[in-house]
Structure formats: structure tokens, C-alpha cells
Amino acid sequence: MEFPQITIARKAFLSGKTLRLEFRRKQLVKLADCLDDQKNRARICEAVHKDLKKCTFDGKTTSHFPFSEKKPCGVIAQNVCMSY
């Protein structure tokens, strides 16, 4: 069974689009924004509970280290472009 999202991601990868640093930086910024959103945090914790049977506290403290860090994806995104 093929999932449309996987097909789209595979095509983008094979096209070489993901090699560009600017593309990677933008994706990291989007991920940071997603993790900062309270609604998304709640949905992620709910999914961790369903999949791994972890309570909210465990989900936040063990599985979601980005929640406790101050925008790690944003920091990484800045460093990606500076490194090259």
C-alpha cells in the first residue's frame, strides 16, 4: 500500500530539491514553528499516548525534547546556512 505523502516526499528527494541548504533551513524553521504551536504539542502527546502508552508527562519529558528546548530547530536552521 502506497501513501501519497510518501510518494511526494520520494519525488522531492529524487529530484535533488532536498540537497539545497536553503530548502533544508526552511524545513527546519517550519518544524520549529510546528513544535511551538500548543495545539500541535497536544496532538503529538496524544499520539505518543496512543502509540506508546505514555502519559502526557512522560511524553513531554522523554519523547519531546524539542518542547523543553528553546527553538532548537531554529538554531539548527541558522547554523546550517552559516556552516556552508
Tab-separated table of C-alpha atoms in Angstrom:
chain	number	residue	atom	x	y	z
A	1	MET	CA	0.000	0.000	0.000
A	2	GLU	CA	1.477	3.328	-1.062
A	3	PHE	CA	0.766	6.557	0.804
A	4	PRO	CA	0.506	9.798	-1.224
A	5	GLN	CA	2.697	11.732	1.236
A	6	ILE	CA	5.492	9.182	0.865
A	7	THR	CA	5.273	9.352	-2.919
A	8	ILE	CA	5.501	13.159	-2.823
A	9	ALA	CA	8.462	13.071	-0.411
A	10	ARG	CA	10.251	10.449	-2.506
A	11	LYS	CA	9.815	12.507	-5.695
A	12	ALA	CA	11.153	15.622	-3.964
A	13	PHE	CA	14.171	13.689	-2.683
A	14	LEU	CA	14.919	12.101	-6.052
A	15	SER	CA	14.663	15.489	-7.769
A	16	GLY	CA	17.568	16.792	-5.681
A	17	LYS	CA	15.395	19.516	-4.157
A	18	THR	CA	16.389	18.475	-0.632
A	19	LEU	CA	20.112	18.966	-1.299
A	20	ARG	CA	19.888	22.758	-1.253
A	21	LEU	CA	20.711	24.297	2.121
A	22	GLU	CA	18.006	26.931	1.807
A	23	PHE	CA	15.386	24.195	1.395
A	24	ARG	CA	16.704	22.411	4.500
A	25	ARG	CA	16.733	25.639	6.500
A	26	LYS	CA	13.136	26.423	5.558
A	27	GLN	CA	12.044	22.918	6.544
A	28	LEU	CA	13.733	23.255	9.953
A	29	VAL	CA	12.030	26.608	10.530
A	30	LYS	CA	8.660	25.052	9.641
A	31	LEU	CA	9.338	22.185	12.056
A	32	ALA	CA	10.245	24.642	14.831
A	33	ASP	CA	7.024	26.579	14.229
A	34	CYS	CA	5.039	23.352	14.275
A	35	LEU	CA	6.578	22.267	17.586
A	36	ASP	CA	5.951	25.707	19.115
A	37	ASP	CA	2.220	25.522	18.409
A	38	GLN	CA	0.338	24.446	21.562
A	39	LYS	CA	-2.316	22.605	19.533
A	40	ASN	CA	0.364	20.558	17.815
A	41	ARG	CA	2.037	19.757	21.128
A	42	ALA	CA	-1.243	18.395	22.448
A	43	ARG	CA	-1.795	16.337	19.295
A	44	ILE	CA	1.741	14.928	19.444
A	45	CYS	CA	1.330	13.991	23.124
A	46	GLU	CA	-1.984	12.323	22.290
A	47	ALA	CA	-0.338	10.322	19.502
A	48	VAL	CA	2.521	9.284	21.815
A	49	HIS	CA	-0.053	8.120	24.339
A	50	LYS	CA	-1.941	6.102	21.726
A	51	ASP	CA	1.174	4.587	20.147
A	52	LEU	CA	3.475	4.124	23.126
A	53	LYS	CA	1.000	4.179	26.031
A	54	LYS	CA	2.898	7.020	27.697
A	55	CYS	CA	1.167	9.561	29.907
A	56	THR	CA	1.347	13.242	28.982
A	57	PHE	CA	4.169	13.925	31.447
A	58	ASP	CA	6.265	11.059	30.084
A	59	GLY	CA	5.513	12.091	26.532
A	60	LYS	CA	6.652	15.652	27.156
A	61	THR	CA	9.753	14.773	29.137
A	62	THR	CA	11.115	11.754	27.288
A	63	SER	CA	9.786	11.863	23.756
A	64	HIS	CA	9.521	15.557	23.093
A	65	PHE	CA	12.842	17.093	23.983
A	66	PRO	CA	12.262	19.891	21.439
A	67	PHE	CA	9.422	21.156	23.640
A	68	SER	CA	11.805	21.785	26.518
A	69	GLU	CA	14.490	23.403	24.401
A	70	LYS	CA	14.241	26.945	23.146
A	71	LYS	CA	13.641	26.560	19.417
A	72	PRO	CA	16.381	24.015	18.692
A	73	CYS	CA	15.233	23.655	15.092
A	74	GLY	CA	15.509	27.398	14.598
A	75	VAL	CA	19.042	27.397	15.990
A	76	ILE	CA	19.992	24.476	13.765
A	77	ALA	CA	18.435	26.242	10.777
A	78	GLN	CA	20.601	29.315	11.402
A	79	ASN	CA	23.721	27.188	11.735
A	80	VAL	CA	23.009	25.169	8.580
A	81	CYS	CA	23.381	28.231	6.391
A	82	MET	CA	26.374	29.563	8.321
A	83	SER	CA	28.261	26.280	8.064
A	84	TYR	CA	28.389	26.155	4.279
